[in-house]
mmCIF file of C-alpha atoms in Angstrom:
data_model
loop_
_atom_site.group_PDB
_atom_site.id
_atom_site.type_symbol
_atom_site.label_atom_id
_atom_site.label_comp_id
_atom_site.label_asym_id
_atom_site.label_seq_id
_atom_site.Cartn_x
_atom_site.Cartn_y
_atom_site.Cartn_z
ATOM 1 C CA UNK A 140 -28.793 4.596 -9.299
ATOM 2 C CA UNK A 141 -30.017 8.080 -10.222
ATOM 3 C CA UNK A 142 -27.778 11.129 -10.485
ATOM 4 C CA UNK A 143 -29.191 12.676 -7.335
ATOM 5 C CA UNK A 144 -28.688 9.431 -5.446
ATOM 6 C CA UNK A 145 -25.066 9.261 -6.587
ATOM 7 C CA UNK A 146 -24.506 12.822 -5.447
ATOM 8 C CA UNK A 147 -26.015 12.203 -2.051
ATOM 9 C CA UNK A 148 -23.953 9.037 -1.624
ATOM 10 C CA UNK A 149 -20.602 10.558 -2.592
ATOM 11 C CA UNK A 150 -19.666 10.640 1.070
ATOM 12 C CA UNK A 151 -22.092 7.995 2.332
ATOM 13 C CA UNK A 152 -19.315 5.467 2.741
ATOM 14 C CA UNK A 153 -17.283 8.033 4.643
ATOM 15 C CA UNK A 154 -20.233 8.709 6.909
ATOM 16 C CA UNK A 155 -20.815 5.029 7.532
ATOM 17 C CA UNK A 156 -17.223 4.161 8.301
ATOM 18 C CA UNK A 157 -16.204 7.192 10.326
ATOM 19 C CA UNK A 158 -19.084 9.398 11.320
ATOM 20 C CA UNK A 159 -21.234 6.580 12.667
ATOM 21 C CA UNK A 160 -18.891 6.079 15.586
ATOM 22 C CA UNK A 161 -18.497 9.795 16.328
ATOM 23 C CA UNK A 162 -21.970 10.624 17.639
ATOM 24 C CA UNK A 163 -22.019 12.953 20.636
ATOM 25 C CA UNK A 164 -21.593 11.144 23.915
ATOM 26 C CA UNK A 165 -20.066 7.993 22.382
ATOM 27 C CA UNK A 166 -16.708 7.308 24.038
ATOM 28 C CA UNK A 167 -13.729 6.433 21.869
ATOM 29 C CA UNK A 168 -12.091 3.084 22.602
ATOM 30 C CA UNK A 169 -8.729 3.443 24.326
ATOM 31 C CA UNK A 170 -5.653 2.330 22.425
ATOM 32 C CA UNK A 171 -2.857 0.195 23.792
ATOM 33 C CA UNK A 172 0.844 0.995 23.712
ATOM 34 C CA UNK A 173 1.508 -1.880 21.281
ATOM 35 C CA UNK A 174 -0.787 -0.183 18.754
ATOM 36 C CA UNK A 175 1.067 3.141 18.733
ATOM 37 C CA UNK A 176 4.681 2.087 19.359
ATOM 38 C CA UNK A 177 7.148 -0.708 18.636
ATOM 39 C CA UNK A 178 10.280 -1.903 20.417
ATOM 40 C CA UNK A 179 13.379 -0.769 18.582
ATOM 41 C CA UNK A 180 15.169 -3.652 16.866
ATOM 42 C CA UNK A 181 12.149 -5.965 16.933
ATOM 43 C CA UNK A 182 11.273 -5.958 13.241
ATOM 44 C CA UNK A 183 11.169 -8.140 10.155
ATOM 45 C CA UNK A 184 13.899 -8.245 7.521
ATOM 46 C CA UNK A 185 13.482 -8.411 3.744
ATOM 47 C CA UNK A 186 14.970 -11.350 1.855
ATOM 48 C CA UNK A 187 15.369 -11.767 -1.902
ATOM 49 C CA UNK A 188 16.713 -14.352 -4.297
ATOM 50 C CA UNK A 189 16.826 -15.339 -7.978
ATOM 51 C CA UNK A 190 15.429 -18.726 -8.913
ATOM 52 C CA UNK A 191 13.791 -20.897 -11.534
ATOM 53 C CA UNK A 192 10.274 -22.307 -11.765
ATOM 54 C CA UNK A 193 10.034 -25.607 -13.628
ATOM 55 C CA UNK A 194 7.192 -27.854 -14.753
ATOM 56 C CA UNK A 195 5.196 -25.244 -16.654
ATOM 57 C CA UNK A 196 2.850 -26.342 -19.422
ATOM 58 C CA UNK A 197 4.573 -24.485 -22.253
ATOM 59 C CA UNK A 198 3.913 -21.105 -20.621
ATOM 60 C CA UNK A 199 7.502 -20.365 -19.552
ATOM 61 C CA UNK A 200 10.023 -17.828 -20.803
ATOM 62 C CA UNK A 201 10.997 -17.545 -24.437
ATOM 63 C CA UNK A 202 14.716 -18.091 -23.959
ATOM 64 C CA UNK A 203 15.584 -16.278 -27.195
ATOM 65 C CA UNK A 204 14.226 -13.081 -25.624
ATOM 66 C CA UNK A 205 15.171 -13.883 -22.000
ATOM 67 C CA UNK A 206 18.825 -15.039 -22.156
ATOM 68 C CA UNK A 207 19.329 -15.062 -18.377
ATOM 69 C CA UNK A 208 16.744 -17.851 -18.059
ATOM 70 C CA UNK A 209 18.936 -20.125 -20.208
ATOM 71 C CA UNK A 210 22.008 -19.033 -18.216
ATOM 72 C CA UNK A 211 20.271 -19.979 -15.001
ATOM 73 C CA UNK A 212 19.441 -23.426 -16.354
ATOM 74 C CA UNK A 213 23.053 -23.933 -17.489
ATOM 75 C CA UNK A 214 24.369 -22.968 -14.050
ATOM 76 C CA UNK A 215 21.930 -25.338 -12.346
ATOM 77 C CA UNK A 216 22.914 -28.216 -14.624
ATOM 78 C CA UNK A 217 26.619 -27.581 -14.032
ATOM 79 C CA UNK A 218 26.081 -27.860 -10.275
ATOM 80 C CA UNK A 219 24.514 -31.264 -10.924
ATOM 81 C CA UNK A 220 27.479 -32.411 -13.035
ATOM 82 C CA UNK A 221 25.897 -31.833 -16.446
ATOM 83 C CA UNK A 222 27.856 -29.656 -18.865
ATOM 84 C CA UNK A 223 26.033 -27.880 -21.670
ATOM 85 C CA UNK A 224 28.335 -26.958 -24.611
ATOM 86 C CA UNK A 225 28.549 -23.196 -25.166
ATOM 87 C CA UNK A 226 26.292 -21.929 -27.929
ATOM 88 C CA UNK A 227 23.841 -24.791 -27.632
ATOM 89 C CA UNK A 228 20.340 -23.496 -28.479
ATOM 90 C CA UNK A 229 17.929 -24.058 -25.622
ATOM 91 C CA UNK A 230 14.165 -24.001 -26.128
ATOM 92 C CA UNK A 231 12.909 -24.133 -22.549
ATOM 93 C CA UNK A 232 9.239 -23.258 -22.647
ATOM 94 C CA UNK A 233 8.554 -25.058 -19.370
ATOM 95 C CA UNK A 234 10.973 -22.959 -17.275
ATOM 96 C CA UNK A 235 10.636 -19.366 -16.040
ATOM 97 C CA UNK A 236 13.133 -17.068 -14.347
ATOM 98 C CA UNK A 237 11.631 -15.601 -11.174
ATOM 99 C CA UNK A 238 12.425 -13.298 -8.299
ATOM 100 C CA UNK A 239 11.656 -14.736 -4.867
ATOM 101 C CA UNK A 240 10.968 -12.428 -1.908
ATOM 102 C CA UNK A 241 10.130 -13.096 1.729
ATOM 103 C CA UNK A 242 9.840 -11.394 5.100
ATOM 104 C CA UNK A 243 12.032 -12.860 7.851
ATOM 105 C CA UNK A 244 10.091 -12.267 11.094
ATOM 106 C CA UNK A 245 11.743 -11.052 14.257
ATOM 107 C CA UNK A 246 13.205 -13.833 16.441
ATOM 108 C CA UNK A 247 12.895 -16.414 13.602
ATOM 109 C CA UNK A 248 15.158 -19.388 14.336
ATOM 110 C CA UNK A 249 16.868 -21.907 12.034
ATOM 111 C CA UNK A 250 14.492 -24.652 10.959
ATOM 112 C CA UNK A 251 11.346 -22.528 11.048
ATOM 113 C CA UNK A 252 9.404 -22.014 7.822
ATOM 114 C CA UNK A 253 8.137 -18.781 6.249
ATOM 115 C CA UNK A 254 6.005 -17.906 3.216
ATOM 116 C CA UNK A 255 7.598 -16.681 -0.013
ATOM 117 C CA UNK A 256 6.294 -14.701 -2.986
ATOM 118 C CA UNK A 257 7.380 -15.640 -6.510
ATOM 119 C CA UNK A 258 7.207 -13.186 -9.439
ATOM 120 C CA UNK A 259 8.214 -13.666 -13.056
ATOM 121 C CA UNK A 260 10.944 -11.356 -14.354
ATOM 122 C CA UNK A 261 10.869 -12.649 -17.950
ATOM 123 C CA UNK A 262 8.040 -13.037 -20.437
ATOM 124 C CA UNK A 263 6.449 -16.174 -19.008
ATOM 125 C CA UNK A 264 2.716 -16.310 -19.728
ATOM 126 C CA UNK A 265 1.786 -18.188 -16.583
ATOM 127 C CA UNK A 266 3.433 -19.752 -13.510
ATOM 128 C CA UNK A 267 0.420 -21.929 -12.780
ATOM 129 C CA UNK A 268 1.363 -25.520 -11.962
ATOM 130 C CA UNK A 269 5.073 -24.721 -11.622
ATOM 131 C CA UNK A 270 7.536 -25.759 -8.924
ATOM 132 C CA UNK A 271 10.189 -23.462 -7.478
ATOM 133 C CA UNK A 272 13.537 -25.213 -7.197
ATOM 134 C CA UNK A 273 16.090 -24.542 -4.442
ATOM 135 C CA UNK A 274 16.609 -20.774 -4.193
ATOM 136 C CA UNK A 275 18.889 -19.118 -1.583
ATOM 137 C CA UNK A 276 17.335 -15.992 -0.076
ATOM 138 C CA UNK A 277 19.770 -13.258 0.909
ATOM 139 C CA UNK A 278 19.482 -10.221 3.139
ATOM 140 C CA UNK A 279 20.776 -6.699 2.618
ATOM 141 C CA UNK A 280 24.214 -7.821 3.851
ATOM 142 C CA UNK A 281 24.519 -10.489 1.144
ATOM 143 C CA UNK A 282 24.291 -13.417 3.568
ATOM 144 C CA UNK A 283 21.916 -16.342 3.018
ATOM 145 C CA UNK A 284 19.200 -16.431 5.695
ATOM 146 C CA UNK A 285 16.717 -18.882 4.162
ATOM 147 C CA UNK A 286 16.319 -21.394 1.338
ATOM 148 C CA UNK A 287 13.063 -21.635 -0.640
ATOM 149 C CA UNK A 288 11.540 -24.482 -2.626
ATOM 150 C CA UNK A 289 8.075 -25.862 -3.329
ATOM 151 C CA UNK A 290 4.998 -25.840 -5.507
ATOM 152 C CA UNK A 291 3.427 -22.503 -6.436
ATOM 153 C CA UNK A 292 -0.114 -21.455 -5.687
ATOM 154 C CA UNK A 293 -1.328 -19.054 -8.385
ATOM 155 C CA UNK A 294 -4.709 -17.456 -7.802
ATOM 156 C CA UNK A 295 -5.816 -17.345 -11.405
ATOM 157 C CA UNK A 296 -6.487 -19.290 -14.582
ATOM 158 C CA UNK A 297 -6.218 -18.703 -18.303
ATOM 159 C CA UNK A 298 -6.557 -20.310 -21.719
ATOM 160 C CA UNK A 299 -5.748 -19.264 -25.277
ATOM 161 C CA UNK A 300 -6.351 -20.700 -28.733
ATOM 162 C CA UNK A 301 -6.580 -19.364 -32.268
ATOM 163 C CA UNK A 302 -5.544 -15.863 -31.241
ATOM 164 C CA UNK A 303 -8.204 -15.610 -28.525
ATOM 165 C CA UNK A 304 -7.313 -15.450 -24.851
ATOM 166 C CA UNK A 305 -9.229 -15.616 -21.590
ATOM 167 C CA UNK A 306 -7.520 -14.823 -18.296
ATOM 168 C CA UNK A 307 -8.737 -14.603 -14.719
ATOM 169 C CA UNK A 308 -6.597 -12.683 -12.225
ATOM 170 C CA UNK A 309 -2.817 -12.413 -12.429
ATOM 171 C CA UNK A 310 -0.823 -15.424 -13.636
ATOM 172 C CA UNK A 311 2.776 -14.174 -13.510
ATOM 173 C CA UNK A 312 3.052 -14.266 -9.725
ATOM 174 C CA UNK A 313 2.236 -16.672 -6.913
ATOM 175 C CA UNK A 314 3.110 -17.816 -3.412
ATOM 176 C CA UNK A 315 4.635 -20.857 -1.767
ATOM 177 C CA UNK A 316 3.109 -21.197 1.723
ATOM 178 C CA UNK A 317 5.758 -22.247 4.236
ATOM 179 C CA UNK A 318 8.055 -22.516 1.242
ATOM 180 C CA UNK A 319 11.305 -21.298 2.806
ATOM 181 C CA UNK A 320 13.313 -22.748 5.676
ATOM 182 C CA UNK A 321 15.231 -20.316 7.882
ATOM 183 C CA UNK A 322 18.958 -21.098 7.936
ATOM 184 C CA UNK A 323 20.274 -18.232 10.049
ATOM 185 C CA UNK A 324 18.813 -16.104 12.841
ATOM 186 C CA UNK A 325 19.139 -12.334 12.931
ATOM 187 C CA UNK A 326 20.444 -11.029 16.285
ATOM 188 C CA UNK A 327 18.334 -8.358 17.997
ATOM 189 C CA UNK A 328 19.445 -5.744 20.541
ATOM 190 C CA UNK A 329 16.572 -6.648 22.859
ATOM 191 C CA UNK A 330 18.839 -8.167 25.493
ATOM 192 C CA UNK A 331 21.507 -5.464 25.344
ATOM 193 C CA UNK A 332 21.821 -2.641 27.873
ATOM 194 C CA UNK A 333 19.703 -1.752 30.863
ATOM 195 C CA UNK A 334 16.956 -0.011 28.878
ATOM 196 C CA UNK A 335 14.816 -0.469 25.797
ATOM 197 C CA UNK A 336 13.547 2.094 23.332
ATOM 198 C CA UNK A 337 9.975 2.437 22.153
ATOM 199 C CA UNK A 338 9.604 4.070 18.739
ATOM 200 C CA UNK A 339 6.215 5.669 18.055
ATOM 201 C CA UNK A 340 4.540 4.920 14.739
ATOM 202 C CA UNK A 341 3.948 8.658 14.204
ATOM 203 C CA UNK A 342 5.819 11.585 15.714
ATOM 204 C CA UNK A 343 3.569 13.217 18.309
ATOM 205 C CA UNK A 344 4.655 14.810 21.582
ATOM 206 C CA UNK A 345 1.292 14.212 23.213
ATOM 207 C CA UNK A 346 1.418 10.493 22.408
ATOM 208 C CA UNK A 347 5.001 10.215 23.690
ATOM 209 C CA UNK A 348 3.978 11.889 26.943
ATOM 210 C CA UNK A 349 0.942 9.613 27.291
ATOM 211 C CA UNK A 350 3.047 6.467 26.736
ATOM 212 C CA UNK A 351 5.635 7.529 29.324
ATOM 213 C CA UNK A 352 2.908 8.469 31.831
ATOM 214 C CA UNK A 353 1.107 5.132 31.418
ATOM 215 C CA UNK A 354 4.317 3.155 31.981
ATOM 216 C CA UNK A 355 5.315 5.236 35.020
ATOM 217 C CA UNK A 356 1.872 4.816 36.538
ATOM 218 C CA UNK A 357 2.014 1.028 36.146
ATOM 219 C CA UNK A 358 5.714 0.360 36.843
ATOM 220 C CA UNK A 359 6.785 3.250 39.050
ATOM 221 C CA UNK A 360 7.914 6.834 38.648
ATOM 222 C CA UNK A 361 10.995 7.419 36.513
ATOM 223 C CA UNK A 362 10.851 4.080 34.648
ATOM 224 C CA UNK A 363 9.939 5.700 31.307
ATOM 225 C CA UNK A 364 11.112 8.980 29.832
ATOM 226 C CA UNK A 365 9.875 10.688 26.667
ATOM 227 C CA UNK A 366 13.018 11.685 24.774
ATOM 228 C CA UNK A 367 11.227 13.467 21.940
ATOM 229 C CA UNK A 368 8.072 13.200 19.892
ATOM 230 C CA UNK A 369 9.087 9.801 18.498
ATOM 231 C CA UNK A 370 11.155 8.018 21.183
ATOM 232 C CA UNK A 371 10.341 6.817 24.700
ATOM 233 C CA UNK A 372 13.212 5.243 26.686
ATOM 234 C CA UNK A 373 12.238 2.656 29.306
ATOM 235 C CA UNK A 374 14.349 1.005 32.013
ATOM 236 C CA UNK A 375 13.925 -2.756 31.804
ATOM 237 C CA UNK A 376 15.057 -5.726 33.962
ATOM 238 C CA UNK A 377 18.381 -7.353 33.075
ATOM 239 C CA UNK A 378 17.080 -10.925 33.273
ATOM 240 C CA UNK A 379 15.624 -11.920 29.899
ATOM 241 C CA UNK A 380 12.655 -13.781 31.387
ATOM 242 C CA UNK A 381 11.761 -10.745 33.479
ATOM 243 C CA UNK A 382 12.344 -8.442 30.511
ATOM 244 C CA UNK A 383 9.930 -10.396 28.300
ATOM 245 C CA UNK A 384 7.290 -10.294 31.040
ATOM 246 C CA UNK A 385 7.935 -6.588 31.511
ATOM 247 C CA UNK A 386 7.411 -5.913 27.796
ATOM 248 C CA UNK A 387 4.260 -8.021 27.735
ATOM 249 C CA UNK A 388 2.860 -5.900 30.577
ATOM 250 C CA UNK A 389 3.638 -2.470 29.130
ATOM 251 C CA UNK A 390 2.478 -3.376 25.590
ATOM 252 C CA UNK A 391 -1.068 -3.890 26.851
ATOM 253 C CA UNK A 392 -1.274 -0.723 28.954
ATOM 254 C CA UNK A 393 -4.240 1.421 27.795
ATOM 255 C CA UNK A 394 -3.727 4.976 26.554
ATOM 256 C CA UNK A 395 -6.175 7.862 26.726
ATOM 257 C CA UNK A 396 -5.073 9.970 23.771
ATOM 258 C CA UNK A 397 -6.311 13.427 22.923
ATOM 259 C CA UNK A 398 -8.139 14.142 19.694
ATOM 260 C CA UNK A 399 -5.736 13.901 16.731
ATOM 261 C CA UNK A 400 -4.915 16.826 14.491
ATOM 262 C CA UNK A 401 -7.626 17.548 11.924
ATOM 263 C CA UNK A 402 -6.650 16.218 8.494
ATOM 264 C CA UNK A 403 -8.289 15.641 5.123
ATOM 265 C CA UNK A 404 -6.547 13.260 2.715
ATOM 266 C CA UNK A 405 -7.253 13.740 -0.999
ATOM 267 C CA UNK A 406 -6.425 11.327 -3.811
ATOM 268 C CA UNK A 407 -6.930 13.154 -7.157
ATOM 269 C CA UNK A 408 -6.321 9.968 -9.187
ATOM 270 C CA UNK A 409 -9.284 8.091 -7.709
ATOM 271 C CA UNK A 410 -11.353 10.947 -6.295
ATOM 272 C CA UNK A 411 -11.116 9.488 -2.784
ATOM 273 C CA UNK A 412 -11.614 11.789 0.192
ATOM 274 C CA UNK A 413 -10.991 10.687 3.789
ATOM 275 C CA UNK A 414 -11.401 12.845 6.888
ATOM 276 C CA UNK A 415 -10.677 12.103 10.517
ATOM 277 C CA UNK A 416 -12.936 12.881 13.437
ATOM 278 C CA UNK A 417 -11.335 16.249 14.253
ATOM 279 C CA UNK A 418 -12.368 17.977 10.997
ATOM 280 C CA UNK A 419 -14.713 20.932 11.473
ATOM 281 C CA UNK A 420 -16.177 23.731 9.355
ATOM 282 C CA UNK A 421 -16.515 27.436 9.960
ATOM 283 C CA UNK A 422 -19.562 29.275 8.530
ATOM 284 C CA UNK A 423 -19.137 29.799 4.791
ATOM 285 C CA UNK A 424 -21.054 30.100 1.520
ATOM 286 C CA UNK A 425 -20.267 27.906 -1.487
ATOM 287 C CA UNK A 426 -21.497 28.022 -5.080
ATOM 288 C CA UNK A 427 -20.757 25.114 -7.371
ATOM 289 C CA UNK A 428 -21.427 24.658 -11.068
ATOM 290 C CA UNK A 429 -19.899 22.856 -14.018
ATOM 291 C CA UNK A 430 -18.701 24.014 -17.422
ATOM 292 C CA UNK A 431 -18.498 21.643 -20.401
ATOM 293 C CA UNK A 432 -17.053 22.375 -23.844
ATOM 294 C CA UNK A 433 -17.972 20.074 -26.759
ATOM 295 C CA UNK A 434 -16.122 20.164 -30.085
ATOM 296 C CA UNK A 435 -17.372 18.117 -33.056
ATOM 297 C CA UNK A 436 -15.263 17.888 -36.209
ATOM 298 C CA UNK A 437 -16.902 16.808 -39.506
ATOM 299 C CA UNK A 438 -14.843 16.148 -42.693
ATOM 300 C CA UNK A 439 -16.022 18.194 -45.714
ATOM 301 C CA UNK A 440 -14.932 17.194 -49.237
ATOM 302 C CA UNK A 441 -14.777 19.863 -51.974
ATOM 303 C CA UNK A 442 -15.048 18.233 -55.429
ATOM 304 C CA UNK A 443 -14.428 20.478 -58.508
ATOM 305 C CA UNK A 444 -16.383 20.153 -61.753
ATOM 306 C CA UNK A 445 -15.011 17.601 -64.303
ATOM 307 C CA UNK A 446 -13.643 20.308 -66.645
ATOM 308 C CA UNK A 447 -12.670 22.849 -63.985
ATOM 309 C CA UNK A 448 -9.097 21.549 -63.698
ATOM 310 C CA UNK A 449 -9.064 21.820 -59.924
ATOM 311 C CA UNK A 450 -8.112 19.326 -57.198
ATOM 312 C CA UNK A 451 -10.240 17.594 -54.622
ATOM 313 C CA UNK A 452 -9.768 19.223 -51.227
ATOM 314 C CA UNK A 453 -10.692 17.728 -47.856
ATOM 315 C CA UNK A 454 -11.410 20.209 -45.067
ATOM 316 C CA UNK A 455 -13.022 20.037 -41.653
ATOM 317 C CA UNK A 456 -16.026 21.767 -40.200
ATOM 318 C CA UNK A 457 -15.880 22.273 -36.456
ATOM 319 C CA UNK A 458 -18.943 22.813 -34.280
ATOM 320 C CA UNK A 459 -18.212 24.134 -30.804
ATOM 321 C CA UNK A 460 -20.802 24.291 -28.052
ATOM 322 C CA UNK A 461 -20.465 25.430 -24.459
ATOM 323 C CA UNK A 462 -22.869 24.365 -21.722
ATOM 324 C CA UNK A 463 -22.749 25.792 -18.237
ATOM 325 C CA UNK A 464 -24.647 24.277 -15.335
ATOM 326 C CA UNK A 465 -25.942 26.823 -12.897
ATOM 327 C CA UNK A 466 -25.176 26.528 -9.220
ATOM 328 C CA UNK A 467 -26.886 28.428 -6.468
ATOM 329 C CA UNK A 468 -25.041 29.892 -3.502
ATOM 330 C CA UNK A 469 -25.391 27.536 -0.530
ATOM 331 C CA UNK A 470 -24.673 28.635 3.013
ATOM 332 C CA UNK A 471 -22.942 26.039 5.175
ATOM 333 C CA UNK A 472 -23.294 26.500 8.939
ATOM 334 C CA UNK A 473 -20.517 25.928 11.436
ATOM 335 C CA UNK A 474 -20.020 22.187 11.987
ATOM 336 C CA UNK A 475 -18.142 20.791 14.965
ATOM 337 C CA UNK A 476 -18.954 17.104 14.460
ATOM 338 C CA UNK A 477 -17.746 15.020 11.547
ATOM 339 C CA UNK A 478 -21.286 13.814 10.838
ATOM 340 C CA UNK A 479 -22.374 17.446 10.434
ATOM 341 C CA UNK A 480 -19.461 18.106 8.071
ATOM 342 C CA UNK A 481 -20.527 15.150 5.914
ATOM 343 C CA UNK A 482 -24.108 16.377 5.779
ATOM 344 C CA UNK A 483 -22.985 19.888 4.838
ATOM 345 C CA UNK A 484 -20.773 18.640 1.997
ATOM 346 C CA UNK A 485 -23.506 16.312 0.731
ATOM 347 C CA UNK A 486 -25.813 19.324 0.581
ATOM 348 C CA UNK A 487 -23.597 20.753 -2.169
ATOM 349 C CA UNK A 488 -24.656 17.915 -4.501
ATOM 350 C CA UNK A 489 -21.107 17.642 -5.869
ATOM 351 C CA UNK A 490 -19.300 14.549 -7.034
ATOM 352 C CA UNK A 491 -16.137 13.417 -5.247
ATOM 353 C CA UNK A 492 -14.008 14.862 -8.069
ATOM 354 C CA UNK A 493 -15.719 18.249 -7.580
ATOM 355 C CA UNK A 494 -15.262 18.039 -3.825
ATOM 356 C CA UNK A 495 -11.486 17.868 -4.327
ATOM 357 C CA UNK A 496 -11.565 21.421 -5.707
ATOM 358 C CA UNK A 497 -14.248 22.619 -3.266
ATOM 359 C CA UNK A 498 -12.317 21.459 -0.199
ATOM 360 C CA UNK A 499 -9.141 23.153 -1.424
ATOM 361 C CA UNK A 500 -11.065 26.399 -1.981
ATOM 362 C CA UNK A 501 -12.660 26.139 1.478
ATOM 363 C CA UNK A 502 -9.215 25.614 3.002
ATOM 364 C CA UNK A 503 -7.863 28.671 1.169
ATOM 365 C CA UNK A 504 -10.817 30.705 2.461
ATOM 366 C CA UNK A 505 -10.151 29.588 6.039
ATOM 367 C CA UNK A 506 -13.499 27.789 6.386
ATOM 368 C CA UNK A 507 -12.098 24.245 6.584
ATOM 369 C CA UNK A 508 -10.440 23.635 9.950
ATOM 370 C CA UNK A 509 -8.068 20.871 8.835
ATOM 371 C CA UNK A 510 -4.821 20.179 7.059
ATOM 372 C CA UNK A 511 -5.049 18.993 3.447
ATOM 373 C CA UNK A 512 -2.794 16.173 2.331
ATOM 374 C CA UNK A 513 -2.668 15.065 -1.304
ATOM 375 C CA UNK A 514 -1.462 11.524 -1.947
#
């Protein structure tokens, strides 16, 4: 791809993903309440446990450098009635100490199975082909909510010999699908009280008002009340069957939301720039150029004559050059549509890294009608 093509395509992906659906006269699809809010208390819970993976092909932990792996094996053997004398050297290259994590879904009941993620915490080279042995998974309160065990699926491969190594993807982590069995359910406040609370994903007074209005229109005046920009309180039936049906109805109610606040998100590490549909430009003029400084250092050796009695001296010769790329002043017209903003910025012929500085300067000059957020 040529340089000019790269410049013109610096925001082509942005235009294709966002601006294509923002043409004048194209209606925006309405959102549902379930996409902007969640019922308070209906959430997943994080579980974590320490375990061992066995059956590795010599790619496990080096127990001399990972002492807790040997301690874990000793504890496991003691539970099975096998006592290992203290101080016994253990060379366990087929075992790896791992950390097991899982998400306990809302309303999960004992006997149901969930997926678990397994990650090495030692210096194991690979977990491929290993089996996770019984590992209790605890919640934030220290109680055991699930027990994990099973064969690992590692999405990678590797081989090494004679100091050479080939590896595909990551080998020190994997998953066990349906590898944990739920042992305890987490109570939820869904059935408590005569009302439920909807928590918005983002604080916005307009969205809270729209959610309350949609519920009142469908279920009757006064059923929902917007408490603030994040919370909507809703009166719900006392009977659990009726309450579930009530929630199913209000979750699918459509919302006609106003245009969101204009925002531009910048990522200086990757040069990514993302704008939403509300971004607009005021008339402005922009000049862009680049300045490069090149420094070359060349060693120079000064050798004295054989009878001069001097010493050999090594010095450096530095060549410094400065190149400045000219940039003409470009006038950008007022742009109300996102597609026009993309075209105007592409006209600058700047790379995404340059646009990071240009957008900040345009914001400081008052020409960019949007909030800048750096992540």
